CSV table of C-alpha atoms in Angstrom, one decimal:
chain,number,residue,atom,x,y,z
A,1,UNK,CA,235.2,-60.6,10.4
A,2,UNK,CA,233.1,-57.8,8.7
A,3,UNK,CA,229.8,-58.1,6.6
A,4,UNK,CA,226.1,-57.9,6.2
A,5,UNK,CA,223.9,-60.7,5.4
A,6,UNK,CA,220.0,-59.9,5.2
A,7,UNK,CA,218.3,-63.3,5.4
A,8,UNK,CA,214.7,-63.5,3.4
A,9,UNK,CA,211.3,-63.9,5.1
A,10,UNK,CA,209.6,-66.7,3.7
A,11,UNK,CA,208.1,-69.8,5.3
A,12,UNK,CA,209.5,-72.9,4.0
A,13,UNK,CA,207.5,-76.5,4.9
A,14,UNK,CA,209.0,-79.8,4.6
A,15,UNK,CA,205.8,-82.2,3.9
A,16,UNK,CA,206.4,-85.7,2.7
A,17,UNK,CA,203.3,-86.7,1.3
A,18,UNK,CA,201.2,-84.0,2.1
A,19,UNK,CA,201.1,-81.1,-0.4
A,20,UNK,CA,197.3,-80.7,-1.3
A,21,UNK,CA,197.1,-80.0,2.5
A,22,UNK,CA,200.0,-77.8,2.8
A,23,UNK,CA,198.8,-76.0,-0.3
A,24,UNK,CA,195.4,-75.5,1.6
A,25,UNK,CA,196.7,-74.0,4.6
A,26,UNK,CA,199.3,-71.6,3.1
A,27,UNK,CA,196.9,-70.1,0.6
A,28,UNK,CA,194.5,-69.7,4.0
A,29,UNK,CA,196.7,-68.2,5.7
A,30,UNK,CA,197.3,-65.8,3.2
A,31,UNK,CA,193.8,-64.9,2.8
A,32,UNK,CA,193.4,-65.6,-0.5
A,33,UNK,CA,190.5,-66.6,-2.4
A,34,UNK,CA,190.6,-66.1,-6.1
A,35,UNK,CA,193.8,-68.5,-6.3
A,36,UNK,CA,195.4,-68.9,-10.1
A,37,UNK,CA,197.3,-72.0,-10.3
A,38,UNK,CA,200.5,-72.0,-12.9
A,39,UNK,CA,201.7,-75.1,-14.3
A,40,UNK,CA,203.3,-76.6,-17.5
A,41,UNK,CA,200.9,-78.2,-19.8
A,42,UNK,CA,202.6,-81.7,-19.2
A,43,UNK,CA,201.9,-81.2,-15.3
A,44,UNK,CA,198.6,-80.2,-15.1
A,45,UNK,CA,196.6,-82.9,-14.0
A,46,UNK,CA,199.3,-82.9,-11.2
A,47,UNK,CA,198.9,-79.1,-10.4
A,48,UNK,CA,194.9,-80.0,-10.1
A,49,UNK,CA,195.5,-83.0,-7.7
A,50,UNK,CA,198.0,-80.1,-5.5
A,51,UNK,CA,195.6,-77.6,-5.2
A,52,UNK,CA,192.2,-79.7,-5.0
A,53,UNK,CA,191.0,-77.9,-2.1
A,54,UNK,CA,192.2,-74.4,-3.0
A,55,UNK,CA,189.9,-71.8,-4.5
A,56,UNK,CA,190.8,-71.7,-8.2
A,57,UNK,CA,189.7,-69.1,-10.2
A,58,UNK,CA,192.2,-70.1,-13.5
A,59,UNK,CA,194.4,-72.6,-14.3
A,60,UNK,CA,196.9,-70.8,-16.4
A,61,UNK,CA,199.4,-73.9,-18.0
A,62,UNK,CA,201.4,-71.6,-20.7
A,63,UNK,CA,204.9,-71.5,-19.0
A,64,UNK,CA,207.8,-71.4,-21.3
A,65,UNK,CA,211.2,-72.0,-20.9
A,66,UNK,CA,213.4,-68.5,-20.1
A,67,UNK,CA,209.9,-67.2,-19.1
A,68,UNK,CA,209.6,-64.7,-22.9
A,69,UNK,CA,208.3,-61.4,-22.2
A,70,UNK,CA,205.1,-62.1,-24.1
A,71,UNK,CA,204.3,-64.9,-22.3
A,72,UNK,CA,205.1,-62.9,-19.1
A,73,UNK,CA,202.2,-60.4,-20.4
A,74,UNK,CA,199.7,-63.0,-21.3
A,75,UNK,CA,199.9,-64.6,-18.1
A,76,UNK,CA,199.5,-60.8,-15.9
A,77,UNK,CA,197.0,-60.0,-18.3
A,78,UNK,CA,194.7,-63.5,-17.2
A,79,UNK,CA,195.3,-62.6,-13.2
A,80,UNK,CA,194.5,-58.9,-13.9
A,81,UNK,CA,191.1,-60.2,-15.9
A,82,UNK,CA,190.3,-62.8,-13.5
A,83,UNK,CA,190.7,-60.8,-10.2
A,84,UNK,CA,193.7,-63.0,-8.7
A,85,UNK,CA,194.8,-62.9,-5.4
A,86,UNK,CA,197.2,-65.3,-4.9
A,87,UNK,CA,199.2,-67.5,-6.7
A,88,UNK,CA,200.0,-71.3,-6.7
A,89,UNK,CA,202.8,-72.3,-9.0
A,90,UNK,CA,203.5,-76.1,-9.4
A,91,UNK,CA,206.8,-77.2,-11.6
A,92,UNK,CA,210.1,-75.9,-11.5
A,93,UNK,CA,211.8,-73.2,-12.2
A,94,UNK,CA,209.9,-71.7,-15.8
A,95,UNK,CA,206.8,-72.1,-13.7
A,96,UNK,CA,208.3,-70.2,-10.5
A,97,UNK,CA,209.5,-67.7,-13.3
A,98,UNK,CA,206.2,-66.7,-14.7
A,99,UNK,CA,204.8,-66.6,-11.8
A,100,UNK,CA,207.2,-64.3,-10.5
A,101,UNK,CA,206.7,-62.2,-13.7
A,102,UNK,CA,203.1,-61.5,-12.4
A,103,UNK,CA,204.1,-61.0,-8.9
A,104,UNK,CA,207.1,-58.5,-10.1
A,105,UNK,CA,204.3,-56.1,-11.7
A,106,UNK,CA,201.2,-56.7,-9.1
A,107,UNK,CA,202.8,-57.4,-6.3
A,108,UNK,CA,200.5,-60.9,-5.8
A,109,UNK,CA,201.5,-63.2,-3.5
A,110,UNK,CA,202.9,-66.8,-4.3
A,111,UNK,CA,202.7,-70.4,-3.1
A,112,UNK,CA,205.8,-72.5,-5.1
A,113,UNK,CA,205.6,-76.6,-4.6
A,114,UNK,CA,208.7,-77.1,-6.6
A,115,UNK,CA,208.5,-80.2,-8.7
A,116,UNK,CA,212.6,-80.1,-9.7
A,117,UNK,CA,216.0,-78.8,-8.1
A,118,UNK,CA,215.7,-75.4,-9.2
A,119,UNK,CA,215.6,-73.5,-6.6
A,120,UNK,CA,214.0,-70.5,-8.0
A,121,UNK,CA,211.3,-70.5,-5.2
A,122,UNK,CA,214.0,-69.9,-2.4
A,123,UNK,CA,215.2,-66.9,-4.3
A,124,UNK,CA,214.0,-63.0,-5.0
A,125,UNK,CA,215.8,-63.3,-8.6
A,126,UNK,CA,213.7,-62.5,-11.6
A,127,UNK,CA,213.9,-63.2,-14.8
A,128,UNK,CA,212.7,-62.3,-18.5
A,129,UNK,CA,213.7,-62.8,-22.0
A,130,UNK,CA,213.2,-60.2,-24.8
A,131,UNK,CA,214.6,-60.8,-27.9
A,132,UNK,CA,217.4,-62.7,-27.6
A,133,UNK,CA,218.2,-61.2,-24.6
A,134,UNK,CA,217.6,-62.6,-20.8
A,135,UNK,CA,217.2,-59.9,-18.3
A,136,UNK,CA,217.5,-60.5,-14.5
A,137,UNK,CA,216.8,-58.3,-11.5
A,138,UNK,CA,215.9,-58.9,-7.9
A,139,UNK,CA,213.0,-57.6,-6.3
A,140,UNK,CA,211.5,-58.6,-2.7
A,141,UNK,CA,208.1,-58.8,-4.7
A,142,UNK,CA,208.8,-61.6,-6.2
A,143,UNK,CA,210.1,-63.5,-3.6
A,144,UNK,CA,207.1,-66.1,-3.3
A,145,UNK,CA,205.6,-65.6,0.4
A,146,UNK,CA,205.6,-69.9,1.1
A,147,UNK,CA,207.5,-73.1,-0.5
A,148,UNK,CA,205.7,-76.8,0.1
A,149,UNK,CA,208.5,-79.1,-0.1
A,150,UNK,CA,206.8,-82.5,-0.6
A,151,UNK,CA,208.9,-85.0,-2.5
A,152,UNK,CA,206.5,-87.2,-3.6
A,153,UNK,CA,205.7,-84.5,-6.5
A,154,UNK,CA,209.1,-85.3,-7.3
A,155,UNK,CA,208.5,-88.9,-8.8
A,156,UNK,CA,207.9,-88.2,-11.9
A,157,UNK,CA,210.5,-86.3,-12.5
A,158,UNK,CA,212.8,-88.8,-14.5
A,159,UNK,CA,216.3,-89.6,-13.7
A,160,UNK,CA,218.2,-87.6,-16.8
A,161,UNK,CA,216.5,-84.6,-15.9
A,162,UNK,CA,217.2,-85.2,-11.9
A,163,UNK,CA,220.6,-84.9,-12.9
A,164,UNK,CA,220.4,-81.8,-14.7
A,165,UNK,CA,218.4,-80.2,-11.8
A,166,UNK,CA,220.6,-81.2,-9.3
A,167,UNK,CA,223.7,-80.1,-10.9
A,168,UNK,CA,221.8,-77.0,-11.8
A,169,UNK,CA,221.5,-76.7,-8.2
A,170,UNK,CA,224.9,-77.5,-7.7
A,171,UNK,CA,226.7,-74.7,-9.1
A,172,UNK,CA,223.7,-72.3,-7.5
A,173,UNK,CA,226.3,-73.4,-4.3
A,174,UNK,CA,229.7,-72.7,-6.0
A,175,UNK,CA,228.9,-69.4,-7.6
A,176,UNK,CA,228.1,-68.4,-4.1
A,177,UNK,CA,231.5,-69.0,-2.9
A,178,UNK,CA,232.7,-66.2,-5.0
A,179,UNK,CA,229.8,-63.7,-5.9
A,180,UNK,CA,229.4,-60.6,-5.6
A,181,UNK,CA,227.7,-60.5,-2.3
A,182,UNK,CA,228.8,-63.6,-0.8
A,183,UNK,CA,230.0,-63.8,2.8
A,184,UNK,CA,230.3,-66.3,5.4
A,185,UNK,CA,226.6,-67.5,6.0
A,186,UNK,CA,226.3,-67.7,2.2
A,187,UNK,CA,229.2,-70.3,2.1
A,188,UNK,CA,228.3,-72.3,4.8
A,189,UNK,CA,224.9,-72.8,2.9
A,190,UNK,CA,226.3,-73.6,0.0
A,191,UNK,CA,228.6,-76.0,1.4
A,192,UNK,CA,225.9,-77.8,3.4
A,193,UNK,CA,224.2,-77.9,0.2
A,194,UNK,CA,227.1,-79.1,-1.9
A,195,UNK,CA,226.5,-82.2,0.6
A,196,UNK,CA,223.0,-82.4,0.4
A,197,UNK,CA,223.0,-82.5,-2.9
A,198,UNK,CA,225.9,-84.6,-3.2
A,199,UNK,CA,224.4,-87.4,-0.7
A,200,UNK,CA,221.0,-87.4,-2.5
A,201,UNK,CA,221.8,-87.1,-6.1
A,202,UNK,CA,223.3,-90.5,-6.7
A,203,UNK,CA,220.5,-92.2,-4.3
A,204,UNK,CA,217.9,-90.4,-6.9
A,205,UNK,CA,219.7,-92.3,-9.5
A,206,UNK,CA,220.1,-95.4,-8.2
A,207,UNK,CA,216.5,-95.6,-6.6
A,208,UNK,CA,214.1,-93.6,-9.0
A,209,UNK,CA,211.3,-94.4,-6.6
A,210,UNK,CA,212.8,-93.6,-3.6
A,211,UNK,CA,212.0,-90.6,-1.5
A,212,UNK,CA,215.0,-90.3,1.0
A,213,UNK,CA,217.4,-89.0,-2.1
A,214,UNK,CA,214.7,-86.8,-3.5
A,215,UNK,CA,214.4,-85.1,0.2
A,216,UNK,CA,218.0,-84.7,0.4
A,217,UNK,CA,217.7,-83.0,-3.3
A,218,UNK,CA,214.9,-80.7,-2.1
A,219,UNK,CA,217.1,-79.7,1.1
A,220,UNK,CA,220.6,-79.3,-1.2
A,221,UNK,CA,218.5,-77.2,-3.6
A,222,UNK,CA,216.3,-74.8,-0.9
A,223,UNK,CA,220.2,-74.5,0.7
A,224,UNK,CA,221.3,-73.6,-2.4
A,225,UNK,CA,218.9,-71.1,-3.5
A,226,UNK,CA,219.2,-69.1,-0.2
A,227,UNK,CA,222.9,-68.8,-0.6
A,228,UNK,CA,222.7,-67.9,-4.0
A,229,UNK,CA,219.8,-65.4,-3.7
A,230,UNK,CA,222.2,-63.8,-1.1
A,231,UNK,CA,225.6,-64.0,-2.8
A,232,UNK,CA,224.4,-62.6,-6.5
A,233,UNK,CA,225.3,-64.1,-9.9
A,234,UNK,CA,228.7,-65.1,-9.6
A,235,UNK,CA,230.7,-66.1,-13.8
A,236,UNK,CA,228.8,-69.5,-14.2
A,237,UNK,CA,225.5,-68.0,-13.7
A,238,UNK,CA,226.7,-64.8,-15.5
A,239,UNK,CA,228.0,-67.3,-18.3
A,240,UNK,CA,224.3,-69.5,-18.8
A,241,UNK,CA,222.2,-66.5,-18.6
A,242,UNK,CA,223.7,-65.4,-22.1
A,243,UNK,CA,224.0,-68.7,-23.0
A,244,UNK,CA,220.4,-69.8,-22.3
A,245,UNK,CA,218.4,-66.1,-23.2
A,246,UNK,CA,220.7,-65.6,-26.8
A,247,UNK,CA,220.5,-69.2,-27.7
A,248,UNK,CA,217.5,-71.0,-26.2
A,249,UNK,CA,219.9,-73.4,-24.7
A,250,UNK,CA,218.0,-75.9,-21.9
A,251,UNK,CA,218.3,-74.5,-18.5
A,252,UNK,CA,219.4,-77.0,-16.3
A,253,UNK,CA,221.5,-78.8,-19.0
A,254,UNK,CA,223.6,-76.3,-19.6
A,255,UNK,CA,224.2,-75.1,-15.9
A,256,UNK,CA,225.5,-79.0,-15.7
A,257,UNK,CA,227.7,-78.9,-18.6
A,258,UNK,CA,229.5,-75.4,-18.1
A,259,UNK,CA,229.7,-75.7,-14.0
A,260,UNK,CA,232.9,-77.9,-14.0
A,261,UNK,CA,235.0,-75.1,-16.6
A,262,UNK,CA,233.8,-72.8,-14.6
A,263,UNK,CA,234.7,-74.3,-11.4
A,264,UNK,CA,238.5,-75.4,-12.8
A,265,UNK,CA,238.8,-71.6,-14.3
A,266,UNK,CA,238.2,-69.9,-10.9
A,267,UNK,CA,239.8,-72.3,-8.2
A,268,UNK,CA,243.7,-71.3,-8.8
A,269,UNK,CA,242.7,-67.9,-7.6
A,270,UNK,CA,240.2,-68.7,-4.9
A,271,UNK,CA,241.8,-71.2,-2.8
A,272,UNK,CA,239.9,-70.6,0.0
A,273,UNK,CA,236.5,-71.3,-1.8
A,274,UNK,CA,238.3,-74.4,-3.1
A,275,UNK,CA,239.0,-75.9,0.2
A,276,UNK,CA,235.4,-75.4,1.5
A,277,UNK,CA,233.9,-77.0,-1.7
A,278,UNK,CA,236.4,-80.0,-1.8
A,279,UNK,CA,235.6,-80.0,2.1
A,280,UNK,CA,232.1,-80.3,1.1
A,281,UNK,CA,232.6,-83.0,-1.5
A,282,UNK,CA,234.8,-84.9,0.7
A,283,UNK,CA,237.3,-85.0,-1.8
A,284,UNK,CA,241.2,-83.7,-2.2
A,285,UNK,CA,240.0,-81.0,-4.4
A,286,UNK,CA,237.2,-79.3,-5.8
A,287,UNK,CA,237.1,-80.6,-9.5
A,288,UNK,CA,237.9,-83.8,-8.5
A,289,UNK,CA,234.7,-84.3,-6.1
A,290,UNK,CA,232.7,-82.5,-9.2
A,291,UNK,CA,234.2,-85.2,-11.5
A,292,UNK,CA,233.2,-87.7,-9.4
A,293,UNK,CA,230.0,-87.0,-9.2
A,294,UNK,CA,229.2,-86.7,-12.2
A,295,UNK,CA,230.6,-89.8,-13.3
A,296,UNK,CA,228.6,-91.5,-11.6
A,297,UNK,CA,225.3,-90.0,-12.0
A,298,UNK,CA,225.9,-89.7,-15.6
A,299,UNK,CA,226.0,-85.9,-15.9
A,300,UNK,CA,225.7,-84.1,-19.6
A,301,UNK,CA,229.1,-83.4,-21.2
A,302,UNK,CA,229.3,-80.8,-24.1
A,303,UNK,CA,227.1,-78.0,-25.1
A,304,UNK,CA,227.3,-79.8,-28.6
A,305,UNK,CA,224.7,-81.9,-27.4
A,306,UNK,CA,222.3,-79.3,-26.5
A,307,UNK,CA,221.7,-77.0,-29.2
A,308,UNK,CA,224.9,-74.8,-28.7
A,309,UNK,CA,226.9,-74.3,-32.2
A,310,UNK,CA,230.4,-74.0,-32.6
A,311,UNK,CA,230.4,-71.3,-34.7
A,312,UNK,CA,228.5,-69.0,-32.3
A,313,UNK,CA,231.3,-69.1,-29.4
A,314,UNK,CA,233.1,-65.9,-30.3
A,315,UNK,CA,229.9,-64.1,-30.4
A,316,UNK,CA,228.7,-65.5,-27.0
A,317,UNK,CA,232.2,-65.0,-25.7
A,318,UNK,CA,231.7,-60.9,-26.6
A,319,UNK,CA,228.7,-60.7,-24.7
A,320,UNK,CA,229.6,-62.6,-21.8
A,321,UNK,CA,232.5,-60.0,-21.5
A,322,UNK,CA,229.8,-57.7,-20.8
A,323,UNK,CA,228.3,-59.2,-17.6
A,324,UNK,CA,231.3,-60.7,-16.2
A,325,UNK,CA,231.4,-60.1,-12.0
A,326,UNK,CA,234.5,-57.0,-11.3
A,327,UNK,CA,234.4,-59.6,-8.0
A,328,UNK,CA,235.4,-62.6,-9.8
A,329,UNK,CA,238.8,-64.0,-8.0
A,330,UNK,CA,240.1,-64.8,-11.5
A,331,UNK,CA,240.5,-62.3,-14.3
A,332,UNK,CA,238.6,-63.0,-17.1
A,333,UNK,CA,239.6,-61.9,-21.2
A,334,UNK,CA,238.0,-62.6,-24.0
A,335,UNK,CA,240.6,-65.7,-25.2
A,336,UNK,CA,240.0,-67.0,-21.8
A,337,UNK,CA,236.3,-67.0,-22.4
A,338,UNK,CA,236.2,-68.6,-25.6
A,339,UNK,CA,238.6,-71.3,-24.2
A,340,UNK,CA,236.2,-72.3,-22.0
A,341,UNK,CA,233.2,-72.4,-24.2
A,342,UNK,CA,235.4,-74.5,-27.0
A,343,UNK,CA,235.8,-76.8,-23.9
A,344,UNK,CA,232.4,-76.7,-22.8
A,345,UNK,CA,231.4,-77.4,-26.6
A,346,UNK,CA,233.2,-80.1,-27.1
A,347,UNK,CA,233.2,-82.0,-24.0
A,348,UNK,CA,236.8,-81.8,-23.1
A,349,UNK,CA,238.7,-82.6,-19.6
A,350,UNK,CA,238.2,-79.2,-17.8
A,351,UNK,CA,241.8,-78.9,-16.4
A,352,UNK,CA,243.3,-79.2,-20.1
A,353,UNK,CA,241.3,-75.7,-21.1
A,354,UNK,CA,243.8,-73.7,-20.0
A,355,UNK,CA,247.6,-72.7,-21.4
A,356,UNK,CA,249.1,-73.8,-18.6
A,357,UNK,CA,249.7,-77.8,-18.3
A,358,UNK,CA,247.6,-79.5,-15.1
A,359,UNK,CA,246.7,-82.8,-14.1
A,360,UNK,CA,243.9,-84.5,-15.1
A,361,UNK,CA,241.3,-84.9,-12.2
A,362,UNK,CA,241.6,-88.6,-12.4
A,363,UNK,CA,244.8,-88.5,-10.7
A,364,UNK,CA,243.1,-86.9,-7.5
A,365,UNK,CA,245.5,-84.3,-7.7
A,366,UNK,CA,244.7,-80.6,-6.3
A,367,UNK,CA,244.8,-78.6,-8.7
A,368,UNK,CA,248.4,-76.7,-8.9
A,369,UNK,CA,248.4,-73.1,-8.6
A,370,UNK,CA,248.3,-70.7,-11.1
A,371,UNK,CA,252.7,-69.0,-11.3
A,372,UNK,CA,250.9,-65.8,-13.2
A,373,UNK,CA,248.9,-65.2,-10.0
A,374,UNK,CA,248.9,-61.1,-8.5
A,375,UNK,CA,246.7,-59.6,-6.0
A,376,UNK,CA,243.7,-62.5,-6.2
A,377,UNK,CA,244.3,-62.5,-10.3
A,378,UNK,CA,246.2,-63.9,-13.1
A,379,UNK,CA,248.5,-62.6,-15.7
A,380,UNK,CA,247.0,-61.5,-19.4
């Protein structure tokens, strides 16, 4: 066994109940006293009630999907005028974004209280969009310095988007089984999230109000995020990032929608990542336990849905050929990347994207392997 894992320093608290007091104490600790508080416009009376007994200098509420490099500027030009030394974020993971925007430039610290599955507090990934095009980079700066985990901010989340965040978290665990930079600690996070996630999702569906599955979400997703902060962006996260900067797609819904093509594309040639995620799931194969799940939390189905037009796939599938991982265990051409996004458009049965006949998941089969197979990938 040979590799190198570099875990993060960050302080991560679990508070049920107890944010504004959490929130208090971190930003102490910190030292801080000119705090600026980021939050979406639509959760800014609950940012206010977080960080009642924080100094707050400016409550900044402009955070935008894909984090735009304007807005990025608008929001480090209001910390630079107001003096800012610290920054709260409250939301998920457009909020966490921005605020790492400032951090990435100024090198402010950040307090995240994640209100959804994102998981972009647990990670030193940036990201901006220009253009039409989303830029990513890691840097240790942004890397906010505490997390207050309190799932009570949760609540309001409702159920449909629960279910995108989760699964959004989801696959933040099976690109880590094959990214870049993945090694052994990386996939026992992500399989201890995959069962997190996979215990708590459906209770967060069945019982809205409930905290014990909204926990187990926040533990899945923090699992998930330090795995994949580790690991790199692996072909799914490769895949939404032109996706979501090119066509303004929804975030989390389209990490839920392309996760299972992904995961039925790679699995013939990683069969060792395939075990430990059906492991996970508890199922006889990967796909399958996906399936399941999502079946029964009522997961979103095609891109067609979600703003994603048919005619556009050949032109996403060039530029995905771009940024595709030399790592991934399954080699990826430009008809093999427009298969999948047809299928991802249209809502079809993941095993029935590919030439080769397979087995619906249905019939909890594992998935056969792939005869055009070589060296860890497959035939043109």
């Amino acid at each position: 066994m040979r590799f190198t894992h570099e875990s993060l320093t960050q302080r991560v608290c679990f508070v049920p109940g107890e944010a504004p007091a959490a929130v208090r104490d971190e930003v102490r600790r910190l030292g801080a006293t000119r705090v600026m508080v980021i939050a979406a416009a639509a959760e800014a009376d609950l940012a206010r009630q977080v960080t009642v007994d924080v100094p707050v200098v400016l409550h900044h509420n402009e955070a935008v999907m894909h984090v735009p490099a304007e807005t990025a500027e608008r929001a480090r030009a209001a910390a630079t005028a107001h003096r800012v030394d610290a920054l709260v974020t409250v939301g998920g993971g457009s909020t966490t974004g921005l605020a790492k925007a400032i951090a990435l430039t100024s090198g402010i610290p950040i307090v995240a209280v994640p209100t959804t599955y994102a998981g972009s507090e647990a990670t030193s990934v940036w990201g901006l969009t220009e253009g039409a095009r989303k830029m990513t980079g890691v840097d240790a700066r942004v890397l906010p310095r505490s997390i207050v985990y309190d799932a009570t901010v949760t609540l309001s989340l409702p159920v449909a988007m629960s279910v995108a965040s989760g699964l959004n978290a989801l696959a933040h665990c099976v690109d880590s089984m094959w990214a870049p930079r993945t090694d052994p600690v990386d996939q026992a996070l992500a399989g201890e999230g995959i069962r997190a996630l996979t215990a708590g999702l459906p209770s967060v569906v069945a019982d809205p109000a409930g905290l014990e599955g909204r926990e187990q979400m926040l533990y899945g997703a923090y699992l998930s995020a330090v795995a994949f902060s580790s690991a790199g962006s692996g072909l799914h996260h490769k895949i939404c990032h032109v996706l979501g900067g090119t066509y303004d797609l929804p975030h989390a819904q389209t990490h839920a929608v392309v996760l299972p093509y992904v995961l039925a594309f790679n699995t013939p040639a990683a069969p060792e990542a395939e075990r430990r995620i059906a492991d996970a799931f508890g199922t006889a194969s990967a796909i399958e336990g996906l399936q399941r799940l999502r079946q029964t939390v009522g997961a979103p189905s095609a891109l067609r849905h979600h703003g994603f037009n048919e005619a556009d796939i050949d032109a996403a599938a060039n530029a995905i050929l771009d940024v595709v991982p030399a790592s991934n265990p399954r080699l990826v051409t430009a008809h093999r990347v427009r298969r999948l996004l047809r299928a991802a458009w249209e809502g079809a049965d993941p095993l029935t994207m590919d030439d080769r006949p397979r087995k619906a998941w249905t019939q909890q089969s594992v998935v056969p392997p792939d005869p055009a197979i070589r060296d860890g990938h497959a035939g043109p």
